[in-house]
Amino acid sequence: MRTPIGVFDSGFGGLTILKELHEKLPDYDFIYLGDNARTPYGTKSFDVVYTYVKEAVNKLFSMDCPLVILACNTASAKALRNIQQKDIPLMPDPTKRVLGVIRPCAEIIGTLTRSKHIGILGTTGTINSNSYPIEIKKFFPEIQVSQLACPMWVHLVEHNEYNTESGRHFIKQKINELKAKDDLIDTIVLGCTHYPFLKNIIEEFVGPTIKVVAQGEIVSDSLVDYLSRHPEIDSRLSKSSHTSYYTTEEATNFTEKASRFLQKKIQAEHLIL
Ligand code: DGL
């Protein structure tokens, strides 16, 4: 019987995390679930995001995942704490675990910046939650954090519109806005898992002096470390190098796009939450 690691996102973004998880944990089994039918989450209220994420986590638990990664900053910012502290203790199996993507980045960000001035780009939900400045302050109180919401960017990724004239215009506009907030920024964190799809274009606009950081590697390193510290979870995870893919939208488009991004042929299935 397979007992995979569940990887959840509102849509395609979590694939940027999954790709690195495959690199770092090649033996493990995974289930990827994208709620493409209800994306974007970033512009939705706290209660709506919390309800959607809870549904997804329950579904992944019911599919035998002992551990779920919220590969989505908006979900991590708005739902993770409640799920960890209120919901899991009341579940039939309270030993299952859910982890997010914000804390692993906050823990190491101080090692990436020299100027100690960083920028965070994310969805409106993530930025308004202030999760990044709050978490970063716990580890690196000296770091100056400037944040900016980029509400259009998830749409550009979900609909493949980022490498168009208007897509590039929206991206450039936001980069300039962030740079204008603090000209000492030397590191920009892509605080939305959809944004690494735009990384090449972002790098073109920020220029060579600013480092653009995607979360995949950070999150996968952090998970490797977590599993080494939690053998009681690690021993429950099956390891047959198998990944299943589910989307709440129509499966053909997901199959095509995920296969292109992961550079291997995958087959997604439709699932109703
Ligand atoms: N990929 C998600 C994140 O990291 C959110 C995208 C959305 O707005 O649905 O925040």
XYZ file of C-alpha atoms and ligand atoms in Angstrom:
283
model
C 0.000 0.000 0.000
C 1.258 3.471 -0.880
C 1.468 6.128 1.854
C 2.708 9.159 -0.100
C 3.642 12.713 0.800
C 0.739 14.961 -0.246
C 1.709 18.155 -2.079
C -1.045 20.731 -2.378
C -1.398 24.036 -4.224
C -4.232 26.152 -5.587
C -3.077 25.210 -9.091
C 0.169 24.706 -11.006
C 2.447 26.575 -8.573
C 3.161 23.639 -6.290
C 4.789 21.846 -9.228
C 7.774 24.178 -8.720
C 8.123 22.669 -5.239
C 7.388 19.094 -6.340
C 10.139 19.246 -8.972
C 12.736 19.885 -6.255
C 11.171 17.311 -3.924
C 11.657 14.739 -6.685
C 15.339 15.756 -6.863
C 15.998 15.578 -3.146
C 13.708 12.670 -2.207
C 13.729 10.487 -5.340
C 12.607 7.308 -3.562
C 9.496 8.726 -1.947
C 5.918 8.506 -3.218
C 3.938 11.704 -3.755
C 0.400 12.775 -4.551
C 0.125 16.203 -6.163
C -3.219 17.958 -5.869
C -3.929 21.250 -7.668
C -7.194 23.062 -6.983
C -7.085 24.646 -10.456
C -10.878 24.951 -10.576
C -10.856 27.418 -7.676
C -7.559 29.237 -8.283
C -6.533 31.952 -7.463
C -6.551 31.732 -3.684
C -4.491 34.890 -3.269
C -7.401 37.286 -3.704
C -9.860 35.300 -1.538
C -10.772 35.890 2.109
C -9.193 34.136 5.063
C -12.294 31.993 5.699
C -12.646 30.864 2.086
C -8.959 29.902 1.768
C -9.051 28.105 5.119
C -12.152 26.114 4.069
C -10.647 25.142 0.685
C -7.303 24.125 2.202
C -9.006 22.075 4.911
C -10.974 20.221 2.232
C -7.777 19.488 0.314
C -5.869 18.325 3.387
C -8.753 16.059 4.430
C -8.839 14.601 0.933
C -5.073 13.918 0.939
C -5.292 12.376 4.413
C -8.120 10.153 3.166
C -5.816 9.104 0.301
C -3.362 7.714 2.885
C -0.891 10.604 3.056
C 0.631 10.717 6.567
C 2.221 14.082 5.700
C 0.983 16.985 3.548
C 3.075 19.912 2.287
C 1.112 23.078 1.587
C 3.166 24.032 -1.469
C 1.346 27.347 -1.518
C 2.259 30.489 0.415
C -1.310 31.771 0.551
C -2.485 28.491 2.096
C 0.518 28.462 4.451
C -0.218 32.042 5.519
C -3.955 31.672 5.963
C -4.686 28.085 6.943
C -1.601 26.249 8.213
C -1.682 27.346 11.840
C -5.389 26.568 12.309
C -5.017 23.171 10.685
C -1.955 22.296 12.776
C -3.259 23.595 16.073
C -7.054 23.246 15.934
C -8.025 20.653 13.352
C -5.405 17.897 13.466
C -5.671 17.307 17.242
C -9.394 16.539 16.736
C -8.886 14.178 13.804
C -9.284 10.381 14.089
C -5.507 10.132 13.491
C -3.911 13.161 15.190
C -0.393 11.951 14.324
C -0.639 13.108 10.695
C 1.295 16.266 9.840
C 0.947 19.361 7.621
C 3.893 21.654 6.816
C 4.092 24.951 4.919
C 6.575 26.879 2.785
C 7.012 30.209 4.560
C 8.931 29.179 7.645
C 11.669 27.235 5.800
C 12.421 30.391 3.784
C 12.370 32.662 6.827
C 14.843 30.366 8.580
C 17.566 30.727 5.943
C 16.957 34.088 4.283
C 19.627 35.822 6.372
C 22.273 33.620 4.769
C 21.364 34.835 1.266
C 21.428 38.612 1.663
C 24.515 40.757 2.142
C 22.846 44.147 2.312
C 20.251 42.822 4.805
C 17.565 44.424 2.658
C 15.232 41.973 0.972
C 12.081 42.067 -1.095
C 9.151 39.647 -0.934
C 6.766 39.229 -3.851
C 3.558 37.310 -3.205
C -0.191 37.204 -3.556
C -2.396 39.824 -1.909
C -3.348 37.249 0.743
C 0.248 36.388 1.629
C 1.435 39.994 1.683
C -1.530 41.269 3.725
C -1.042 38.468 6.256
C 2.437 39.882 7.027
C 3.595 36.301 7.543
C 7.016 36.863 5.959
C 8.056 39.927 8.014
C 6.732 38.245 11.189
C 8.564 34.950 10.578
C 11.790 36.585 9.329
C 11.939 38.823 12.413
C 12.089 35.708 14.623
C 15.324 34.545 12.958
C 16.901 37.715 11.521
C 15.580 40.819 13.330
C 18.164 43.009 11.542
C 16.741 42.361 8.075
C 14.721 45.090 6.381
C 11.783 43.503 4.532
C 9.853 45.257 1.737
C 6.794 43.458 0.400
C 4.665 43.790 -2.703
C 1.544 41.970 -3.868
C 1.402 40.982 -7.541
C -2.271 40.028 -7.993
C -2.044 39.476 -11.769
C 0.869 37.063 -11.791
C -0.949 33.853 -10.792
C -3.401 34.461 -13.623
C -0.490 34.898 -16.053
C 0.890 31.501 -15.015
C -2.403 29.608 -14.880
C -3.315 30.870 -18.364
C 0.125 30.753 -19.952
C 0.129 34.474 -20.645
C 3.393 35.563 -19.057
C 5.573 35.666 -22.117
C 3.287 38.071 -23.956
C 3.715 41.820 -24.316
C 1.099 42.596 -21.665
C 2.357 39.809 -19.383
C 5.890 41.179 -19.489
C 4.519 44.691 -18.904
C 2.752 43.576 -15.668
C 5.898 41.835 -14.464
C 8.177 44.786 -15.156
C 5.790 47.220 -13.501
C 5.835 45.260 -10.224
C 9.612 44.789 -10.237
C 10.075 48.543 -10.636
C 7.576 49.192 -7.842
C 9.439 46.874 -5.473
C 12.837 48.364 -6.330
C 11.447 51.846 -5.714
C 10.485 50.844 -2.159
C 14.106 50.170 -1.169
C 17.093 50.550 -3.465
C 19.325 48.509 -1.133
C 17.433 45.279 -1.832
C 19.905 42.604 -2.992
C 17.623 39.533 -2.678
C 14.054 39.007 -3.859
C 12.101 36.020 -2.582
C 9.433 34.656 -4.881
C 6.911 34.188 -2.082
C 4.334 32.497 -4.286
C 4.975 29.071 -5.739
C 3.571 30.132 -9.101
C 6.227 32.805 -9.609
C 9.212 30.557 -10.475
C 7.452 30.035 -13.834
C 8.312 33.747 -14.363
C 11.850 33.561 -12.948
C 13.714 34.129 -16.224
C 11.635 37.196 -17.052
C 11.961 38.548 -13.505
C 15.751 38.088 -13.607
C 15.874 39.962 -16.891
C 14.100 42.945 -15.277
C 15.919 43.002 -11.915
C 19.390 42.859 -13.461
C 22.491 40.947 -12.339
C 22.995 42.598 -8.929
C 19.817 41.238 -7.340
C 19.407 37.568 -6.472
C 16.004 36.054 -7.250
C 15.183 33.212 -4.872
C 12.642 30.484 -5.647
C 11.452 28.322 -2.774
C 11.675 24.799 -4.213
C 15.212 24.012 -3.126
C 14.792 25.632 0.279
C 11.574 23.717 0.999
C 12.986 20.394 -0.166
C 16.183 20.818 1.911
C 14.032 21.663 4.886
C 11.876 18.566 4.356
C 14.935 16.307 4.129
C 16.053 17.756 7.458
C 12.550 17.392 8.977
C 12.329 13.713 7.985
C 15.741 13.011 9.492
C 14.541 14.547 12.762
C 11.160 12.778 12.642
C 11.739 9.069 12.001
C 8.216 8.380 13.295
C 6.869 10.213 10.203
C 9.576 9.088 7.804
C 8.998 5.414 8.595
C 5.317 5.786 7.641
C 6.094 7.134 4.133
C 6.216 4.606 1.310
C 9.171 4.719 -1.042
C 8.532 3.359 -4.524
C 9.345 6.535 -6.546
C 5.725 6.932 -7.649
C 3.789 10.198 -8.054
C 0.071 10.555 -8.809
C -1.384 13.838 -10.061
C -4.870 15.198 -9.421
C -6.568 18.417 -10.419
C -10.011 19.795 -9.609
C -10.139 21.166 -13.209
C -10.217 19.260 -16.431
C -7.297 16.773 -16.512
C -6.044 17.083 -20.121
C -4.774 20.633 -19.784
C -3.136 19.795 -16.450
C -1.479 16.700 -17.911
C -0.056 18.691 -20.797
C 1.206 21.618 -18.769
C 2.642 19.544 -15.918
C 4.392 17.186 -18.368
C 5.989 20.178 -20.085
C 7.106 21.768 -16.824
C 8.390 18.562 -15.185
C 9.946 17.430 -18.468
C 8.412 13.970 -18.210
C 5.142 12.451 -19.325
C 2.631 12.419 -16.498
C -1.066 11.545 -16.471
C -3.353 13.640 -14.269
C -6.809 12.649 -13.048
C -9.795 14.816 -12.246
C -10.873 14.910 -8.618
C -13.749 16.652 -6.846
C -13.109 18.211 -3.451
N 0.747 29.338 -5.451
C 0.109 30.037 -4.417
C 1.052 30.707 -3.451
O 2.168 30.269 -3.292
C -1.081 30.898 -4.629
C -1.641 31.203 -5.900
C -3.062 31.680 -5.853
O -3.300 32.880 -5.696
O -3.906 30.809 -5.959
O 0.672 31.659 -2.801
